[in-house]
PDB file of C-alpha atoms in Angstrom:
ATOM      1  CA  PRO C   1     -16.638  35.043  11.522  1.00 55.00           C
ATOM      2  CA  ILE C   2     -17.931  31.502  11.911  1.00 61.00           C
ATOM      3  CA  GLY C   3     -14.577  30.123  13.134  1.00 57.00           C
ATOM      4  CA  SER C   4     -14.684  32.267  16.259  1.00 67.00           C
ATOM      5  CA  LEU C   5     -18.058  30.928  17.452  1.00 75.00           C
ATOM      6  CA  ARG C   6     -16.582  27.691  18.793  1.00 74.00           C
ATOM      7  CA  PRO C   7     -13.192  25.983  18.977  1.00 76.00           C
ATOM      8  CA  ASN C   8     -12.165  24.211  15.790  1.00 79.00           C
ATOM      9  CA  PRO C   9      -9.494  21.619  16.651  1.00 80.00           C
ATOM     10  CA  ARG C  10      -6.978  20.792  13.930  1.00 83.00           C
ATOM     11  CA  LEU C  11      -7.338  17.013  14.455  1.00 85.00           C
ATOM     12  CA  PRO C  12     -10.833  16.550  15.939  1.00 85.00           C
ATOM     13  CA  PHE C  13     -10.847  12.720  15.905  1.00 86.00           C
ATOM     14  CA  VAL C  14      -7.304  12.156  17.183  1.00 88.00           C
ATOM     15  CA  PRO C  15      -7.004  11.876  20.969  1.00 90.00           C
ATOM     16  CA  THR C  16      -4.511  14.299  22.480  1.00 88.00           C
ATOM     17  CA  ASP C  17      -3.530  11.867  25.233  1.00 92.00           C
ATOM     18  CA  GLN C  18      -0.602   9.702  24.016  1.00 94.00           C
ATOM     19  CA  GLN C  19      -1.938   6.453  25.492  1.00 96.00           C
ATOM     20  CA  LYS C  20      -5.442   6.984  24.095  1.00 95.00           C
ATOM     21  CA  ARG C  21      -3.960   7.876  20.696  1.00 94.00           C
ATOM     22  CA  ALA C  22      -1.839   4.711  20.665  1.00 95.00           C
ATOM     23  CA  ALA C  23      -4.858   2.593  21.642  1.00 96.00           C
ATOM     24  CA  THR C  24      -6.985   4.224  18.924  1.00 94.00           C
ATOM     25  CA  CYS C  25      -4.299   3.604  16.300  1.00 92.00           C
ATOM     26  CA  GLU C  26      -3.979  -0.038  17.373  1.00 94.00           C
ATOM     27  CA  GLU C  27      -7.752  -0.468  17.152  1.00 95.00           C
ATOM     28  CA  ILE C  28      -7.838   1.044  13.658  1.00 92.00           C
ATOM     29  CA  LEU C  29      -4.991  -1.228  12.513  1.00 92.00           C
ATOM     30  CA  ASP C  30      -6.758  -4.237  14.014  1.00 95.00           C
ATOM     31  CA  ILE C  31     -10.038  -3.429  12.238  1.00 95.00           C
ATOM     32  CA  GLN C  32      -8.268  -2.962   8.906  1.00 93.00           C
ATOM     33  CA  CYS C  33      -6.172  -6.095   9.373  1.00 93.00           C
ATOM     34  CA  THR C  34      -9.218  -8.193  10.281  1.00 95.00           C
ATOM     35  CA  GLY C  35     -10.949  -7.083   7.073  1.00 93.00           C
ATOM     36  CA  LEU C  36      -7.923  -7.998   4.974  1.00 92.00           C
ATOM     37  CA  ILE C  37      -7.531 -11.335   6.734  1.00 93.00           C
ATOM     38  CA  ARG C  38     -11.154 -12.226   5.967  1.00 92.00           C
ATOM     39  CA  ARG C  39     -10.538 -11.474   2.290  1.00 90.00           C
ATOM     40  CA  MET C  40      -7.312 -13.497   2.303  1.00 91.00           C
ATOM     41  CA  LEU C  41      -9.108 -16.491   3.852  1.00 91.00           C
ATOM     42  CA  HIS C  42     -11.584 -16.475   0.956  1.00 87.00           C
ATOM     43  CA  LEU C  43      -8.659 -16.569  -1.508  1.00 84.00           C
ATOM     44  CA  PRO C  44      -6.147 -18.829   0.274  1.00 80.00           C
ATOM     45  CA  LYS C  45      -3.757 -19.219  -2.675  1.00 80.00           C
ATOM     46  CA  ALA C  46      -3.795 -15.624  -3.867  1.00 81.00           C
ATOM     47  CA  ARG C  47      -1.040 -13.189  -3.089  1.00 85.00           C
ATOM     48  CA  VAL C  48      -1.512  -9.652  -1.848  1.00 88.00           C
ATOM     49  CA  VAL C  49      -0.449  -7.302  -4.623  1.00 87.00           C
ATOM     50  CA  LEU C  50      -0.225  -3.600  -3.925  1.00 87.00           C
ATOM     51  CA  GLY C  51       1.349  -0.497  -5.330  1.00 85.00           C
ATOM     52  CA  VAL C  52       4.035   1.119  -3.195  1.00 85.00           C
ATOM     53  CA  SER C  53       5.008   4.699  -3.936  1.00 82.00           C
ATOM     54  CA  GLY C  54       7.044   5.409  -0.824  1.00 79.00           C
ATOM     55  CA  GLY C  55       4.339   7.723   0.485  1.00 80.00           C
ATOM     56  CA  LEU C  56       2.284   7.448   3.639  1.00 83.00           C
ATOM     57  CA  ASP C  57      -0.805   5.697   2.236  1.00 86.00           C
ATOM     58  CA  SER C  58       1.022   2.899   0.428  1.00 86.00           C
ATOM     59  CA  THR C  59       3.369   2.459   3.401  1.00 87.00           C
ATOM     60  CA  LEU C  60       0.385   1.902   5.672  1.00 89.00           C
ATOM     61  CA  ALA C  61      -1.146  -0.541   3.175  1.00 90.00           C
ATOM     62  CA  LEU C  62       2.111  -2.512   3.019  1.00 91.00           C
ATOM     63  CA  ILE C  63       2.432  -2.635   6.811  1.00 91.00           C
ATOM     64  CA  LEU C  64      -1.177  -3.826   6.998  1.00 92.00           C
ATOM     65  CA  ALA C  65      -0.537  -6.586   4.425  1.00 92.00           C
ATOM     66  CA  ILE C  66       2.532  -7.760   6.359  1.00 93.00           C
ATOM     67  CA  GLU C  67       0.592  -7.777   9.624  1.00 94.00           C
ATOM     68  CA  ALA C  68      -2.174  -9.864   7.997  1.00 94.00           C
ATOM     69  CA  CYS C  69       0.391 -12.387   6.678  1.00 93.00           C
ATOM     70  CA  ASP C  70       2.056 -12.582  10.083  1.00 95.00           C
ATOM     71  CA  ARG C  71      -1.266 -13.202  11.842  1.00 96.00           C
ATOM     72  CA  LEU C  72      -2.161 -15.917   9.317  1.00 95.00           C
ATOM     73  CA  GLN C  73       1.335 -17.414   9.660  1.00 94.00           C
ATOM     74  CA  ARG C  74       1.856 -16.992   5.919  1.00 93.00           C
ATOM     75  CA  SER C  75       5.126 -16.073   4.311  1.00 92.00           C
ATOM     76  CA  ARG C  76       5.776 -12.401   3.716  1.00 91.00           C
ATOM     77  CA  LYS C  77       6.701 -13.462   0.196  1.00 89.00           C
ATOM     78  CA  ASP C  78       2.928 -13.751  -0.311  1.00 89.00           C
ATOM     79  CA  VAL C  79       3.018  -9.965  -0.623  1.00 90.00           C
ATOM     80  CA  LEU C  80       4.039  -8.549  -4.002  1.00 89.00           C
ATOM     81  CA  ALA C  81       4.919  -4.863  -3.830  1.00 89.00           C
ATOM     82  CA  VAL C  82       4.685  -3.099  -7.182  1.00 86.00           C
ATOM     83  CA  THR C  83       6.464   0.165  -7.862  1.00 85.00           C
ATOM     84  CA  MET C  84       5.650   2.173 -10.967  1.00 82.00           C
ATOM     85  CA  PRO C  85       8.229   4.966 -11.087  1.00 82.00           C
ATOM     86  CA  GLY C  86       7.601   7.769 -13.557  1.00 79.00           C
ATOM     87  CA  SER C  87       8.991  11.150 -14.436  1.00 78.00           C
ATOM     88  CA  GLY C  88       7.442  12.647 -11.293  1.00 79.00           C
ATOM     89  CA  THR C  89       9.023  10.057  -8.999  1.00 81.00           C
ATOM     90  CA  THR C  90      11.808  11.505  -6.886  1.00 84.00           C
ATOM     91  CA  ASP C  91      14.869   9.554  -5.805  1.00 86.00           C
ATOM     92  CA  ARG C  92      13.722  10.021  -2.201  1.00 87.00           C
ATOM     93  CA  THR C  93      10.299   8.391  -2.662  1.00 84.00           C
ATOM     94  CA  ARG C  94      11.704   5.640  -4.894  1.00 84.00           C
ATOM     95  CA  LEU C  95      14.402   4.839  -2.323  1.00 87.00           C
ATOM     96  CA  ASN C  96      11.832   5.009   0.507  1.00 86.00           C
ATOM     97  CA  ALA C  97       9.690   2.438  -1.289  1.00 86.00           C
ATOM     98  CA  GLU C  98      12.626   0.158  -2.105  1.00 87.00           C
ATOM     99  CA  ARG C  99      14.021   0.345   1.453  1.00 88.00           C
ATOM    100  CA  LEU C 100      10.631  -0.366   2.975  1.00 88.00           C
ATOM    101  CA  ILE C 101      10.056  -3.329   0.675  1.00 89.00           C
ATOM    102  CA  SER C 102      13.512  -4.709   1.458  1.00 89.00           C
ATOM    103  CA  GLU C 103      13.164  -4.248   5.234  1.00 89.00           C
ATOM    104  CA  LEU C 104       9.775  -5.982   5.313  1.00 88.00           C
ATOM    105  CA  VAL C 105      11.057  -8.921   3.237  1.00 86.00           C
ATOM    106  CA  VAL C 106       8.470  -8.803   0.481  1.00 87.00           C
ATOM    107  CA  GLU C 107       8.896  -9.345  -3.246  1.00 87.00           C
ATOM    108  CA  LEU C 108       9.393  -6.292  -5.454  1.00 86.00           C
ATOM    109  CA  TYR C 109       8.102  -5.875  -8.998  1.00 82.00           C
ATOM    110  CA  CYS C 110       9.032  -2.691 -10.848  1.00 83.00           C
ATOM    111  CA  ALA C 111       6.931  -1.515 -13.812  1.00 78.00           C
ATOM    112  CA  PRO C 112       8.316   1.865 -14.955  1.00 77.00           C
ATOM    113  CA  LEU C 113       5.650   4.214 -16.306  1.00 74.00           C
ATOM    114  CA  LYS C 114       8.197   5.518 -18.803  1.00 69.00           C
ATOM    115  CA  VAL C 115       7.721   2.345 -20.858  1.00 63.00           C
ATOM    116  CA  PHE C 116       3.982   2.957 -21.081  1.00 56.00           C
ATOM    117  CA  ALA C 117       4.314   6.691 -21.775  1.00 58.00           C
ATOM    118  CA  HIS C 118       6.321   6.059 -24.942  1.00 56.00           C
ATOM    119  CA  HIS C 119       3.290   4.310 -26.409  1.00 51.00           C
ATOM    120  CA  GLY C 120       1.399   7.625 -26.272  1.00 47.00           C
ATOM    121  CA  GLN C 121      -1.465   6.090 -24.305  1.00 44.00           C
ATOM    122  CA  HIS C 122      -3.272   7.927 -21.546  1.00 43.00           C
ATOM    123  CA  ARG C 123      -4.558   4.752 -19.987  1.00 42.00           C
ATOM    124  CA  VAL C 124      -2.711   1.476 -19.779  1.00 40.00           C
ATOM    125  CA  GLY C 125      -4.433  -1.586 -18.497  1.00 40.00           C
ATOM    126  CA  PRO C 126      -4.715  -4.191 -17.570  1.00 38.00           C
ATOM    127  CA  LEU C 127      -1.141  -5.074 -16.765  1.00 41.00           C
ATOM    128  CA  ALA C 128      -1.357  -8.673 -15.633  1.00 39.00           C
ATOM    129  CA  ILE C 129       0.938 -10.018 -12.987  1.00 38.00           C
ATOM    130  CA  ILE C 130       0.667 -13.766 -12.904  1.00 38.00           C
ATOM    131  CA  ASP C 131       1.906 -15.863 -10.044  1.00 39.00           C
ATOM    132  CA  ASP C 132       2.284 -19.414 -11.302  1.00 40.00           C
ATOM    133  CA  GLN C 133       2.838 -20.930  -7.857  1.00 43.00           C
ATOM    134  CA  ALA C 134      -0.326 -19.515  -6.332  1.00 42.00           C
ATOM    135  CA  GLY C 135      -2.315 -19.675  -9.557  1.00 42.00           C
ATOM    136  CA  ALA C 136      -3.404 -16.077  -9.093  1.00 43.00           C
ATOM    137  CA  CYS C 137      -3.581 -13.365 -11.700  1.00 42.00           C
ATOM    138  CA  VAL C 138      -3.964  -9.759 -10.684  1.00 42.00           C
ATOM    139  CA  SER C 139      -4.775  -6.994 -13.117  1.00 42.00           C
ATOM    140  CA  LEU C 140      -3.423  -3.533 -12.533  1.00 42.00           C
ATOM    141  CA  SER C 141      -4.306  -0.433 -14.420  1.00 40.00           C
ATOM    142  CA  CYS C 142      -2.505   2.829 -14.230  1.00 39.00           C
ATOM    143  CA  SER C 143      -2.968   6.317 -15.500  1.00 37.00           C
ATOM    144  CA  THR C 144      -0.020   7.631 -17.467  1.00 35.00           C
ATOM    145  CA  SER C 145      -1.411  11.038 -18.269  1.00 36.00           C
ATOM    146  CA  THR C 146       1.253  12.682 -16.103  1.00 36.00           C
ATOM    147  CA  ALA C 147       4.118  10.420 -17.143  1.00 35.00           C
ATOM    148  CA  ARG C 148       6.111  12.320 -19.758  1.00 33.00           C
ATOM    149  CA  GLY C 149       9.559  10.965 -20.252  1.00 34.00           C
TER     150      GLY C 149
END
């Protein structure tokens, strides 16, 4: 078997040493944050709008947005966290998202997928979120093919 020819580590790019792992994670966060900051500097009045499910990926994105605001000395209210609960959303993930949003002091906008599903559409978009103060309009689109109820 091919797997027995050489070791196949489970996490090949993650350092096993705790200090090296922490340094690598900090470097990755810094690279991502720098990229977001550059984008935010090009759009100084726009808010960061992102979907938060309560899962790992959206949690990391929210933490990154907060870090970028902090580094730019902008209000955390410049981050708009959007939740789109549907029939597959569990209480645990919904509460995780809401708790995270509350703890990080960002604005919450809830757009339940159930509303869209009743229209019998498989694709809804764009859903415009307009921020009058910043003069920014962000379009979101979402797939409702799994939302049934």
